[in-house]
XYZ file of N, CA and C in Angstrom:
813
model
N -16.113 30.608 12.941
C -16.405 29.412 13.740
C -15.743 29.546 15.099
N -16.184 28.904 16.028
C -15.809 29.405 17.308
C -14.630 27.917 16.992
N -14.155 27.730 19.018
C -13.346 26.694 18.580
C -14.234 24.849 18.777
N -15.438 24.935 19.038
C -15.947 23.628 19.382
C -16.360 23.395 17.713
N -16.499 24.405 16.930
C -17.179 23.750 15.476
C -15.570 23.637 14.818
N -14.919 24.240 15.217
C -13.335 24.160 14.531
C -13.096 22.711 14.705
N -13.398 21.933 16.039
C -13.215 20.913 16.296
C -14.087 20.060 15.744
N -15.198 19.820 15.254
C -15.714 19.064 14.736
C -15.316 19.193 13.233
N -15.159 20.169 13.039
C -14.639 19.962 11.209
C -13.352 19.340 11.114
N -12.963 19.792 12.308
C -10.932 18.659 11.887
C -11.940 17.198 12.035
N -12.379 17.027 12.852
C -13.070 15.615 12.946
C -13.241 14.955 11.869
N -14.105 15.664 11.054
C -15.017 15.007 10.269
C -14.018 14.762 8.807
N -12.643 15.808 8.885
C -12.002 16.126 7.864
C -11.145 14.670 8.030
N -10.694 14.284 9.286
C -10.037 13.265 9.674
C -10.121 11.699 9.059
N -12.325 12.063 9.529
C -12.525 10.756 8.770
C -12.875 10.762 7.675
N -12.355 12.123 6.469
C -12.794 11.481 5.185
C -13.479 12.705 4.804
N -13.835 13.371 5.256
C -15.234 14.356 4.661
C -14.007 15.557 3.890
N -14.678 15.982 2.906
C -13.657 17.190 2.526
C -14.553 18.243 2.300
N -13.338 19.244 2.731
C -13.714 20.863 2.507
C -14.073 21.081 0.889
N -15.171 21.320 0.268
C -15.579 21.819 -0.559
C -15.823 23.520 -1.132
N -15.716 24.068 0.226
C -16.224 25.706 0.061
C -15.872 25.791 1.491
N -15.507 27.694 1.408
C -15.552 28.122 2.651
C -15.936 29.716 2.070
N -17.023 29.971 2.939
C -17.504 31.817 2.788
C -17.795 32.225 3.844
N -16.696 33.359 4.349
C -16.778 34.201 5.689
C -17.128 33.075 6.786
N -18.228 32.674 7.942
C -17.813 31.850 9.031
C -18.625 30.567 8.492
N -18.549 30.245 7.161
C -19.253 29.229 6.566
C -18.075 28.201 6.109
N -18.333 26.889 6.484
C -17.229 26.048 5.580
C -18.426 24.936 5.372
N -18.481 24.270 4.158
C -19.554 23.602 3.159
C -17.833 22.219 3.150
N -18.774 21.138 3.859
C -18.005 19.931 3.758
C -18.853 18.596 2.664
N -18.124 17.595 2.014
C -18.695 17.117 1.607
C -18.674 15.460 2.024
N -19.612 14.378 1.799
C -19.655 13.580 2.807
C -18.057 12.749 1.797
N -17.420 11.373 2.625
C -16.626 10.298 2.206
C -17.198 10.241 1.087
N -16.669 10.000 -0.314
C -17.035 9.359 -1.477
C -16.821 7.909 -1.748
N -16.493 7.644 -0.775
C -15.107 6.515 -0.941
C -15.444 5.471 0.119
N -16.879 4.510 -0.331
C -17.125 3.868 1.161
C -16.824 2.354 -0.044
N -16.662 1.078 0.738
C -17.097 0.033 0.228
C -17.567 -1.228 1.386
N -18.709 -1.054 1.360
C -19.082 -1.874 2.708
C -19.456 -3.572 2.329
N -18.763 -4.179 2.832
C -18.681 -5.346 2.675
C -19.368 -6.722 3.385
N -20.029 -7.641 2.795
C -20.619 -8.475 3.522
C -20.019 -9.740 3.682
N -19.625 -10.256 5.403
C -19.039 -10.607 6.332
C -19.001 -12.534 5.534
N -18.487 -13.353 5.429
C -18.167 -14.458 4.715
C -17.373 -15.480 5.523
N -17.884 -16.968 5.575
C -17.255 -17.931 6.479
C -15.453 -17.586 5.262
N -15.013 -18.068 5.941
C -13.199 -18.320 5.483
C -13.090 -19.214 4.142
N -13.799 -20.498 4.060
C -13.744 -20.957 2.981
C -14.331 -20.236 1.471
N -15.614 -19.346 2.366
C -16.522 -18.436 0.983
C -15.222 -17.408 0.553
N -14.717 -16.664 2.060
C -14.025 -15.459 1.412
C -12.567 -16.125 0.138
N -11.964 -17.200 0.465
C -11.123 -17.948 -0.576
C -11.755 -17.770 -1.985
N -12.855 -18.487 -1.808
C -13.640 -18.448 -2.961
C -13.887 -16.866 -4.031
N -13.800 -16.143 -3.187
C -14.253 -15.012 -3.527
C -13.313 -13.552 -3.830
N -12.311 -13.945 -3.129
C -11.086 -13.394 -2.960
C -10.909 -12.747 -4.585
N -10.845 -12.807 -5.674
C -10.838 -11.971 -6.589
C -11.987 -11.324 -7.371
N -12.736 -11.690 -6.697
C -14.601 -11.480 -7.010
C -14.517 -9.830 -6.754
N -15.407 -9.324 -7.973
C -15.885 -7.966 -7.000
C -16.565 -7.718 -6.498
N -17.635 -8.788 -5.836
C -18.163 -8.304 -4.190
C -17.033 -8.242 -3.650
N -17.481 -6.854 -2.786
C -16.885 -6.900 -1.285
C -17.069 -7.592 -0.447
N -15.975 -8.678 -0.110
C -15.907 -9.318 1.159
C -15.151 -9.311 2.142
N -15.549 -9.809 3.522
C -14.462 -9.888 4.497
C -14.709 -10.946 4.940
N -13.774 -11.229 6.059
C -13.869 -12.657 7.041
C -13.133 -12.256 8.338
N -13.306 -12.895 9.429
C -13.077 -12.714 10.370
C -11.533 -13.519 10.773
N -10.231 -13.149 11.040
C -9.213 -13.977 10.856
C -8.717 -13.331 12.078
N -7.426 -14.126 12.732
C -6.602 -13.436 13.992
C -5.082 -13.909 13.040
N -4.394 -12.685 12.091
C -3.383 -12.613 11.450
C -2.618 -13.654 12.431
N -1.895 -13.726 13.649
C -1.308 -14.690 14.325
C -1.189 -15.787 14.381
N -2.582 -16.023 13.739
C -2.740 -18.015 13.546
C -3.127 -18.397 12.271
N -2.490 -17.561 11.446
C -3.014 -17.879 9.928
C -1.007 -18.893 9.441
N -1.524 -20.004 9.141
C -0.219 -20.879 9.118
C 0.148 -20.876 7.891
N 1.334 -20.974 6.985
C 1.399 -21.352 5.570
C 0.332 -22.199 4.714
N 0.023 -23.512 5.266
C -0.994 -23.830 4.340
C -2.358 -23.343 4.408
N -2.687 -22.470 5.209
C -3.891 -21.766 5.369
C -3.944 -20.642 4.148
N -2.764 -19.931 3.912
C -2.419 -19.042 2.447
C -3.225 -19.385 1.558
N -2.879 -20.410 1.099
C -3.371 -20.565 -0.028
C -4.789 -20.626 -0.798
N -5.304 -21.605 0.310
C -6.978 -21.560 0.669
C -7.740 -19.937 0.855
N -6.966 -19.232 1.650
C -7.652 -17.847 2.310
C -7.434 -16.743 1.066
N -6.114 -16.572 0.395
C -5.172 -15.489 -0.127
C -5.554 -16.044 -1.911
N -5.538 -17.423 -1.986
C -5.651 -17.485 -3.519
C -4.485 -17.285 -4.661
N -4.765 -16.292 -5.611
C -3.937 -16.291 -6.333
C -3.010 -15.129 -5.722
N -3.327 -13.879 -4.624
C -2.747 -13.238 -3.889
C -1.532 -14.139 -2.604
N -1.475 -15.199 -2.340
C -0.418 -15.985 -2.029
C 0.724 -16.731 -2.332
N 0.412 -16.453 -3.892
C 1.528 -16.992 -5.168
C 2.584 -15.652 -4.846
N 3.955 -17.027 -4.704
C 5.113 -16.043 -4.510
C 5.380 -15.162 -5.790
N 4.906 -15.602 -6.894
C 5.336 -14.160 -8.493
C 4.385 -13.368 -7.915
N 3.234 -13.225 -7.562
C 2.498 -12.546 -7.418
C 2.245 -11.116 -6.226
N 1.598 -12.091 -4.924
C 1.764 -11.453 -3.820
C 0.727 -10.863 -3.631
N 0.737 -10.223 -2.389
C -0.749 -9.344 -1.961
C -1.250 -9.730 -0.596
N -1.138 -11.180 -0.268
C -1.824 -11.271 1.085
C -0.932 -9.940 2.065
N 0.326 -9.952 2.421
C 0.844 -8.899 2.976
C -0.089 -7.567 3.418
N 0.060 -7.000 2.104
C -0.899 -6.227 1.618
C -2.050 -5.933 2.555
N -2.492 -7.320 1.970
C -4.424 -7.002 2.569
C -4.790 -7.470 3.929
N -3.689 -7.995 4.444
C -3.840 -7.956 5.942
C -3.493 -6.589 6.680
N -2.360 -6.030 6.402
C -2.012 -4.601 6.534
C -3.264 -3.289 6.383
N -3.760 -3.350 5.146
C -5.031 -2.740 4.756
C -5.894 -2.887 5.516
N -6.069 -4.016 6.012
C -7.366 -4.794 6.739
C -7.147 -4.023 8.157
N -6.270 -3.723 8.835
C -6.036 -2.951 9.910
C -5.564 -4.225 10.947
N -4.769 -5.114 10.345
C -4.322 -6.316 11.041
C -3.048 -5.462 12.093
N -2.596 -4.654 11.965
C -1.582 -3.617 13.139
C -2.089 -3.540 13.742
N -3.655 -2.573 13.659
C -4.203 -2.468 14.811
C -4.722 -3.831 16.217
N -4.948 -4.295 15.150
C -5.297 -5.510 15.908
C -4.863 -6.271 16.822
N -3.510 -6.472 16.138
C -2.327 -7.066 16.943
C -1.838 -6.335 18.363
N -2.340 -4.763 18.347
C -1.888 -4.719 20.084
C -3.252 -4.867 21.015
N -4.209 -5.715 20.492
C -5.418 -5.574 21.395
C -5.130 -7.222 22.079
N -5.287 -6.742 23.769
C -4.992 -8.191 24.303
C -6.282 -9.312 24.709
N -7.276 -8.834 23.878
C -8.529 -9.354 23.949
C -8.972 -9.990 22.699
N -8.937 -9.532 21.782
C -9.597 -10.048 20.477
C -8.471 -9.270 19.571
N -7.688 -10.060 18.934
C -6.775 -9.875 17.822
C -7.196 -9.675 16.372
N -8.522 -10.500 16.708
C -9.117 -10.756 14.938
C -9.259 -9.227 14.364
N -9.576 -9.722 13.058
C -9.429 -8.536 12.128
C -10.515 -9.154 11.132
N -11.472 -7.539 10.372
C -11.981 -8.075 9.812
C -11.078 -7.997 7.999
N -10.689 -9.105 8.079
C -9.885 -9.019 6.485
C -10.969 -8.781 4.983
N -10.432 -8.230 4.323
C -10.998 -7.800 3.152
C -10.458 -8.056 1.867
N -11.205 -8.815 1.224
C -10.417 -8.503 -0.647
C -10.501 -7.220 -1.257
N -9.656 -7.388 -2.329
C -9.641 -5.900 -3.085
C -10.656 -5.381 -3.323
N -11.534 -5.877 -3.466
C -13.132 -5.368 -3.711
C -13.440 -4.624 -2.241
N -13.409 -5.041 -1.412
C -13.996 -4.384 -0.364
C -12.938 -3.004 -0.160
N -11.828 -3.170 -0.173
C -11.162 -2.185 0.016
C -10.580 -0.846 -1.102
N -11.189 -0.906 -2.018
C -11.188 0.145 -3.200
C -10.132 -0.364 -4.056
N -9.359 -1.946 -3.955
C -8.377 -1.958 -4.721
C -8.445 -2.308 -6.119
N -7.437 -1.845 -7.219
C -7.474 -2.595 -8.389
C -6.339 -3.379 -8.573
N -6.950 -4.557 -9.898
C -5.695 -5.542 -10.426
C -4.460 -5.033 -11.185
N -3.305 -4.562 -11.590
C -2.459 -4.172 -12.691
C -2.165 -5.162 -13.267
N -2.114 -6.590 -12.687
C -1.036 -7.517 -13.850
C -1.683 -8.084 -14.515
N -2.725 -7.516 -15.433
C -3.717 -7.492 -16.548
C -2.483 -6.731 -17.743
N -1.912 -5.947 -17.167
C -1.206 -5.043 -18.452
C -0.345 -5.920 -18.530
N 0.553 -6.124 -19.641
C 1.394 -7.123 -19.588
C 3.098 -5.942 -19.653
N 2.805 -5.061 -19.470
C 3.742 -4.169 -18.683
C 4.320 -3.990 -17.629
N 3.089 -4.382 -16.874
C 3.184 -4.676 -15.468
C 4.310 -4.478 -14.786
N 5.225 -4.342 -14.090
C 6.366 -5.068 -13.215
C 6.129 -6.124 -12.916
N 4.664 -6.611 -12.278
C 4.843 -8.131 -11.979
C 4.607 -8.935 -13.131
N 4.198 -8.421 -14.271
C 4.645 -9.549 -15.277
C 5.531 -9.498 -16.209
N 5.997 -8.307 -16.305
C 7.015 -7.938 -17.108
C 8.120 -9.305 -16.628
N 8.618 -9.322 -17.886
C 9.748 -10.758 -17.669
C 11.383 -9.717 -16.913
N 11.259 -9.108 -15.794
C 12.232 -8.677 -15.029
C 12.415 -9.056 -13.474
N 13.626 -8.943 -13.260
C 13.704 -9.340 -11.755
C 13.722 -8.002 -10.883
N 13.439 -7.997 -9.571
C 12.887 -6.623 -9.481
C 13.825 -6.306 -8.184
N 14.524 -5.966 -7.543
C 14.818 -5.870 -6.229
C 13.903 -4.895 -5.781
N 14.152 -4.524 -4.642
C 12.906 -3.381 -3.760
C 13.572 -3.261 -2.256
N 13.842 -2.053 -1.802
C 13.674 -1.702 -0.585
C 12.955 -0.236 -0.111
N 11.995 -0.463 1.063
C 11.246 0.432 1.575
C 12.397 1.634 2.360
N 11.835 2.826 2.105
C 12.980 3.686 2.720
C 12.453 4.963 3.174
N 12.410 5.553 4.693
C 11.893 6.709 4.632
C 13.236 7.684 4.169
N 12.764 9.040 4.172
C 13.298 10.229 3.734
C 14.570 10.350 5.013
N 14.658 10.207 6.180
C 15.666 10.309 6.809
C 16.738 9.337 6.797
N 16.447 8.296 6.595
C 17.282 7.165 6.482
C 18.628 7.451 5.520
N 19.727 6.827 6.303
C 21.215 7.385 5.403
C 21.012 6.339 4.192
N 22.152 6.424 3.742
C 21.865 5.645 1.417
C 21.763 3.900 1.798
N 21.199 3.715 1.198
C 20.369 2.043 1.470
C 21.642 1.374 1.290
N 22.257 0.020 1.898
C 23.335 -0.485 1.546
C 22.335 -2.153 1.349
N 22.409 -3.162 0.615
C 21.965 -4.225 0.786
C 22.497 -4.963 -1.111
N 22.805 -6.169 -0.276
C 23.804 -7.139 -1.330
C 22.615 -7.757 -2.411
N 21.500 -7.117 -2.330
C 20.627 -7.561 -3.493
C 20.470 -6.202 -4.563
N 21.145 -5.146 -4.383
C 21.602 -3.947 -5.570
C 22.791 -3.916 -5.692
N 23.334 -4.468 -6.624
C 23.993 -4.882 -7.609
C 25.282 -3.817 -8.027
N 24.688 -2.488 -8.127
C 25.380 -1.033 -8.634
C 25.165 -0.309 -7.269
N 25.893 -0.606 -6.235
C 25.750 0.514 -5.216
C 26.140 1.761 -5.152
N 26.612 1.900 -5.943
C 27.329 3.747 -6.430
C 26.212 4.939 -7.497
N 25.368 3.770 -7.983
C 24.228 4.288 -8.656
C 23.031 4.517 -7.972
N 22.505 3.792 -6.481
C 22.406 3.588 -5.406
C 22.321 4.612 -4.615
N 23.390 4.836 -4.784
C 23.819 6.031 -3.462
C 23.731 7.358 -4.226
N 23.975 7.924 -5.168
C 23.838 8.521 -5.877
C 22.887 9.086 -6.320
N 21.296 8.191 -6.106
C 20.502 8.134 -6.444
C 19.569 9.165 -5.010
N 19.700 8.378 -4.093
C 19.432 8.484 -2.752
C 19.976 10.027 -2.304
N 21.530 10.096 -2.297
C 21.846 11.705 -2.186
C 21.172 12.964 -2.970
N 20.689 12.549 -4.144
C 20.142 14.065 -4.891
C 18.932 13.682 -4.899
N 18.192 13.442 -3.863
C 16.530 12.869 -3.386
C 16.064 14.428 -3.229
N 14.561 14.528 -3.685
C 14.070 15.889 -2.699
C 13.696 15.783 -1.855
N 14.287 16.283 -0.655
C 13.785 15.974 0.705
C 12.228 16.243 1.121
N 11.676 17.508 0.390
C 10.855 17.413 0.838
C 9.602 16.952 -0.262
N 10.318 16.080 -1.203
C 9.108 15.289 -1.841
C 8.335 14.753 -1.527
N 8.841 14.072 -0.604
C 7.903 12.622 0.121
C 8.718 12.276 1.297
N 8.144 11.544 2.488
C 8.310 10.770 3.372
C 8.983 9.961 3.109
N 8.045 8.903 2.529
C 8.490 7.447 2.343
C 9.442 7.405 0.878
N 9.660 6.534 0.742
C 10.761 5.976 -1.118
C 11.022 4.792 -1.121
N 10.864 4.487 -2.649
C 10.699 2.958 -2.821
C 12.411 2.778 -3.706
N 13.281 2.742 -3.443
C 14.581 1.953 -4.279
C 14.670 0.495 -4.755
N 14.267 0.728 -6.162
C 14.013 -0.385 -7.347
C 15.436 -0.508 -7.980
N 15.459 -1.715 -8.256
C 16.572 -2.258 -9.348
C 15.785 -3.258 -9.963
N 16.274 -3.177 -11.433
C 15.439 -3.750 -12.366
C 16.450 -4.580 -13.143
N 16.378 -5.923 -13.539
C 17.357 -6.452 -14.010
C 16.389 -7.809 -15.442
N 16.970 -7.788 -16.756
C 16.376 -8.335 -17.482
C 17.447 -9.410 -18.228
N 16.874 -10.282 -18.759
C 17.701 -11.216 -19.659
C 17.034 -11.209 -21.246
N 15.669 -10.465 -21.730
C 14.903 -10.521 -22.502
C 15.346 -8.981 -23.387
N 15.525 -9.030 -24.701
C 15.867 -7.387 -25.037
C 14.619 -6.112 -24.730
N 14.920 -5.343 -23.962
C 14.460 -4.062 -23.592
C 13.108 -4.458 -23.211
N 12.562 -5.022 -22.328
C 11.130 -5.354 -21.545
C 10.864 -4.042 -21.258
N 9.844 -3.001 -21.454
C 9.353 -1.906 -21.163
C 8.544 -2.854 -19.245
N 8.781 -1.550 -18.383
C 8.119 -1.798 -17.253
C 7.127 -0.888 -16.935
N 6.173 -0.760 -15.907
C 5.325 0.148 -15.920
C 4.882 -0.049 -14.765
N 4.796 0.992 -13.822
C 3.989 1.046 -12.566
C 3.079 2.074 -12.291
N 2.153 2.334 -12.639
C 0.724 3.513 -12.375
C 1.077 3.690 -11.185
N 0.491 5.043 -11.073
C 0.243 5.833 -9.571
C -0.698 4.787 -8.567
N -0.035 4.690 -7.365
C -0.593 4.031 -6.535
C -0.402 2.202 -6.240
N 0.615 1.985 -7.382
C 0.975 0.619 -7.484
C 1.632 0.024 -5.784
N 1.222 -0.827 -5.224
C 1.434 -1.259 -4.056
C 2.141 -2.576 -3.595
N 3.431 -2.146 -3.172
C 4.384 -2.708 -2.786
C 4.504 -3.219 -1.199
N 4.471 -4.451 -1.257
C 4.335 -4.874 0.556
C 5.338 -5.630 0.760
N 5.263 -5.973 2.368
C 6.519 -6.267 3.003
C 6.255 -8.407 2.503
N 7.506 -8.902 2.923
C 7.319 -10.163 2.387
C 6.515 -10.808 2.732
N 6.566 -10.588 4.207
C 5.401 -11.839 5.440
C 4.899 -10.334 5.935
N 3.898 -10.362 6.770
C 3.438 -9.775 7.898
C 4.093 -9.571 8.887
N 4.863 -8.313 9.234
C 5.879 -7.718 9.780
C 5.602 -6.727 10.898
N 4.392 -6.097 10.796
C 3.912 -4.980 11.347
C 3.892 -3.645 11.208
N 4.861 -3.763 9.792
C 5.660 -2.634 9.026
C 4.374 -2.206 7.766
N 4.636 -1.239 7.591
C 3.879 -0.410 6.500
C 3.768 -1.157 4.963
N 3.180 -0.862 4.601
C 3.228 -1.490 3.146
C 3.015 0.343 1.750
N 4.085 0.551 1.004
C 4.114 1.291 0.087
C 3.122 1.493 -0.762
N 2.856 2.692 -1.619
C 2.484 2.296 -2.757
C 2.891 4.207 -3.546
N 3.422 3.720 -5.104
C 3.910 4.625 -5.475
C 2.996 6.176 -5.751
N 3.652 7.520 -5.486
C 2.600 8.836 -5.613
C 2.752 8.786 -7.210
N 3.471 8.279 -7.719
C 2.877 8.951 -9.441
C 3.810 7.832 -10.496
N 3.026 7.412 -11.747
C 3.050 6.513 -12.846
C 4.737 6.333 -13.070
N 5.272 5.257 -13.212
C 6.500 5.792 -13.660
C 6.780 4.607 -14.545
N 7.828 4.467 -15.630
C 8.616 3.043 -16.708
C 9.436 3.531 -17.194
N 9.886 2.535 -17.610
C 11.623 2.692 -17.937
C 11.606 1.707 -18.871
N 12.678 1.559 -20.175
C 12.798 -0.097 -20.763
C 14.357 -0.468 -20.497
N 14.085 -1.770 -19.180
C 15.526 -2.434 -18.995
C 16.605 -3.254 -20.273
N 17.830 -2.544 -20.294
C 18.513 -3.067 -20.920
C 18.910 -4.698 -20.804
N 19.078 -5.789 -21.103
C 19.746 -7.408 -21.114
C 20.942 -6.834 -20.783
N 21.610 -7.628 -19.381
C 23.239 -6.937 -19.286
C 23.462 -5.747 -18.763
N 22.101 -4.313 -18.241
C 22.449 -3.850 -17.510
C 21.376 -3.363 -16.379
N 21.479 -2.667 -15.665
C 21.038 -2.481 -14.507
C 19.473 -1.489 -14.646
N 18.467 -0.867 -14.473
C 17.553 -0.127 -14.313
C 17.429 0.414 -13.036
N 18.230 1.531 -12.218
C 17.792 1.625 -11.307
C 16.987 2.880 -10.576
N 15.597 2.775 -9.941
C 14.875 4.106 -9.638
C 14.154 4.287 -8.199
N 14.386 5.853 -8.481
C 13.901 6.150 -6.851
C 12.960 6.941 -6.895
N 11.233 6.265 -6.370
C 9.925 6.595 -6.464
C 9.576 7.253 -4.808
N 9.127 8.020 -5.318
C 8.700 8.622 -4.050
C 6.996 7.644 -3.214
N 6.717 7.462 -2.593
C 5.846 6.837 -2.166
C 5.127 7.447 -0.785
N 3.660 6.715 -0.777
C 2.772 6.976 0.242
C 2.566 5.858 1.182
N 2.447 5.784 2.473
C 2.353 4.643 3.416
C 1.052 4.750 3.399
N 0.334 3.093 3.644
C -0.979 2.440 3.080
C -1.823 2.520 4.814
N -0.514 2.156 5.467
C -0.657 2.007 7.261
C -0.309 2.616 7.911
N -1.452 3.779 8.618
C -1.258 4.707 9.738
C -0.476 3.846 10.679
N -0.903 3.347 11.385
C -0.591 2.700 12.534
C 0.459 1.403 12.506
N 1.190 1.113 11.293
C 1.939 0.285 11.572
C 3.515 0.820 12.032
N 4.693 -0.036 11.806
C 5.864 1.013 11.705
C 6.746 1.266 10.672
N 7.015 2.454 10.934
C 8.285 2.655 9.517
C 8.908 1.210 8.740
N 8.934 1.419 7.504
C 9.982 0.810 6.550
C 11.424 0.576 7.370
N 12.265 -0.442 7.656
C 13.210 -0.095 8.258
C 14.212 -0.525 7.049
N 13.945 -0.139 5.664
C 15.023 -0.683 4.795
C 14.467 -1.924 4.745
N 13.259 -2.174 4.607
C 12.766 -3.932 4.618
C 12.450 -4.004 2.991
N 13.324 -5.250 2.709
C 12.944 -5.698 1.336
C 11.582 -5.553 0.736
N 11.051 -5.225 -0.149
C 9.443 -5.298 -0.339
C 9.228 -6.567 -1.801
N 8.023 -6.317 -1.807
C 7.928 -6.734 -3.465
C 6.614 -6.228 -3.846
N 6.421 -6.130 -5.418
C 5.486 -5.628 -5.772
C 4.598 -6.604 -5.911
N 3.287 -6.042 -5.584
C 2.025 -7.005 -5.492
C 0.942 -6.722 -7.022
N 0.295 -7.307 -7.519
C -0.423 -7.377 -8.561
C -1.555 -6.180 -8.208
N -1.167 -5.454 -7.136
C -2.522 -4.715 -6.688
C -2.234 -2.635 -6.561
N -3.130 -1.954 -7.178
C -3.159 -0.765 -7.319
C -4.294 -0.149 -6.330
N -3.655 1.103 -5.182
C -4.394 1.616 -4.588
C -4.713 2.943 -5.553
N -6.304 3.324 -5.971
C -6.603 4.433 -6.531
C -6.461 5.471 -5.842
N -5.576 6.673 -5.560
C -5.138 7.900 -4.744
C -6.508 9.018 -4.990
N -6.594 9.325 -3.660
C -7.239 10.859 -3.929
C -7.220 11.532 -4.903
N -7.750 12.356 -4.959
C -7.636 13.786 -6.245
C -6.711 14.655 -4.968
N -5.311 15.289 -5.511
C -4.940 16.207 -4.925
C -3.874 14.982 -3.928
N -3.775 14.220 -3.874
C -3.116 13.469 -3.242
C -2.198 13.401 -1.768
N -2.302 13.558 -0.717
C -1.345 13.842 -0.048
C -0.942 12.904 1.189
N -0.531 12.821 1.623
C -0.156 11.533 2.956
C -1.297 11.612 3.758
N -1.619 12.385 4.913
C -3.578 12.669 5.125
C -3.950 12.111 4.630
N -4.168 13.080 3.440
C -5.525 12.541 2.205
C -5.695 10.391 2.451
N -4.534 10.008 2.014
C -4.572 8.684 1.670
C -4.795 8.467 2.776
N -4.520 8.072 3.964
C -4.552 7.966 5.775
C -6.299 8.280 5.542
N -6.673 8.832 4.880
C -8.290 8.852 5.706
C -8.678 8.163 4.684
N -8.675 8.268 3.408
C -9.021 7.454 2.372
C -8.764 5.844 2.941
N -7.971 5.375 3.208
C -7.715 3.910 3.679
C -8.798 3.835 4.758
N -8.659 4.888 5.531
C -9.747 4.562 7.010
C -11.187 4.106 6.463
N -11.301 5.231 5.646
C -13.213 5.022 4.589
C -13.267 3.835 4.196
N -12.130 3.252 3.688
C -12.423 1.828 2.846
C -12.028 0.532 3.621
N -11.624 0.768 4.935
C -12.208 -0.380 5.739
C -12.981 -0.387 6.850
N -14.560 1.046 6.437
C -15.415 0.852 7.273
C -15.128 1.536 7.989
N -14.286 2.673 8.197
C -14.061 3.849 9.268
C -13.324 3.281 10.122
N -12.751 2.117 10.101
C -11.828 1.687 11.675
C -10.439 2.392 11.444
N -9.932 2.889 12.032
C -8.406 3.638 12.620
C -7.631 2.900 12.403
């Protein structure tokens, strides 16, 4: 390939298409698998619809969405046990949005439109498991997390120092705390952890399945390696998270890319 077709294949690889084959100056791409195109809904329909699996969106400017607007728009995704609006404004490409000084809106999406699934169907769950959960977002450079909501900071730190550096980027530091004997927990690959409010910050979600069963009286504490959901937002700065009722399905082969274009496909190719 010369270098103008070199350039169109990073292109196309960018938005989604994957290398399937390559023979001598031949490379065989295959199209996005991974579209969910969604039809556009006044604000009161998308409420309505918000756990439906049509794909829907609505037209919102994240900036002027007020507390009692939550509830109406977000549904059972605005319940503080729960969670998710975070999430799906983030997904929705509400970052991007926010530096445009013309039109802020965003087109927001439910899980349906955006390839997501429910977990707190399992009653394993983390979010229903009867545990209290702490959470902080953490990239790979960041020195050992210090914050007065982990309990065992020496287990903590400990945890954080014998990290593989080059596992992952991002890391999710969980503490798990129970009053019920031995609650088994469970988080599938791709389980998605967001920031509290709309921050501008990234929202997590874990690279691979992980559980533990918390002891009554003592501590559970683990360090998941994770994938960022948002190209364009900013680093984790050690921001508290919580887990949301919602699972992003990962690529085959999985890798930070990979997911970065996968997210792009599933809200309609926007950046």
């Amino acid at each position: 390939m010369d270098s103008t077709e070199e350039e169109i294949v990073s292109d196309l690889i960018y938005h989604g298409w994957m290398r399937s084959a390559s023979h001598e100056q031949q490379v065989m791409l295959a199209p996005p698998a991974e579209s969910f195109p969604s039809r556009s809904v006044p604000r009161e329909e998308f409420g309505r619809l918000i756990e439906s699996g049509e794909p829907v969106s609505t037209l919102v400017d994240p900036h002027e969405i007020r507390p009692d607007d939550e509830q109406q728009l977000f549904g059972v995704f605005a319940a503080h046990r729960l969670g998710g609006s975070s999430a799906l404004l983030a997904m929705s490409g509400a970052g991007a949005a926010s530096w445009s000084t013309e039109d802020r809106r965003v087109e927001l999406r439910n899980p349906a439109a955006l390839g997501l699934e429910r977990v707190d169907r399992d009653p394993w769950s983390i979010v229903t498991s009867p545990v209290r959960c702490a959470v902080l977002g953490l990239e790979s450079s960041d020195d050992a997390p210090s914050w007065p909501l982990f309990t065992e900071p020496d287990a903590v730190s400990q945890l954080w120092e014998t990290r593989d550096l080059d596992r992952a980027d991002f890391w999710l530091m969980i503490e798990l705390t129970a009053s019920e004997a031995d609650p088994p927990v469970w988080m599938p690959a791709g389980q998605i952890f967001e920031q509290m409010s709309f921050t501008g910050r990234q929202t997590l979600a874990t690279t691979a399945g992980a559980g533990t069963l918390v002891s009554p009286g003592r501590r559970s504490t683990l360090l998941l390696p994770a994938f960022c959901l948002d190209q364009h937002l900013g680093s984790p700065q050690r921001d508290p998270l919580r887990a949301t009722p919602l699972r992003c399905p990962l690529p085959q082969g999985a890798t930070q890319d990979r997911v970065w274009r996968q997210r792009i496909i599933a809200r309609g190719g926007q950046a």
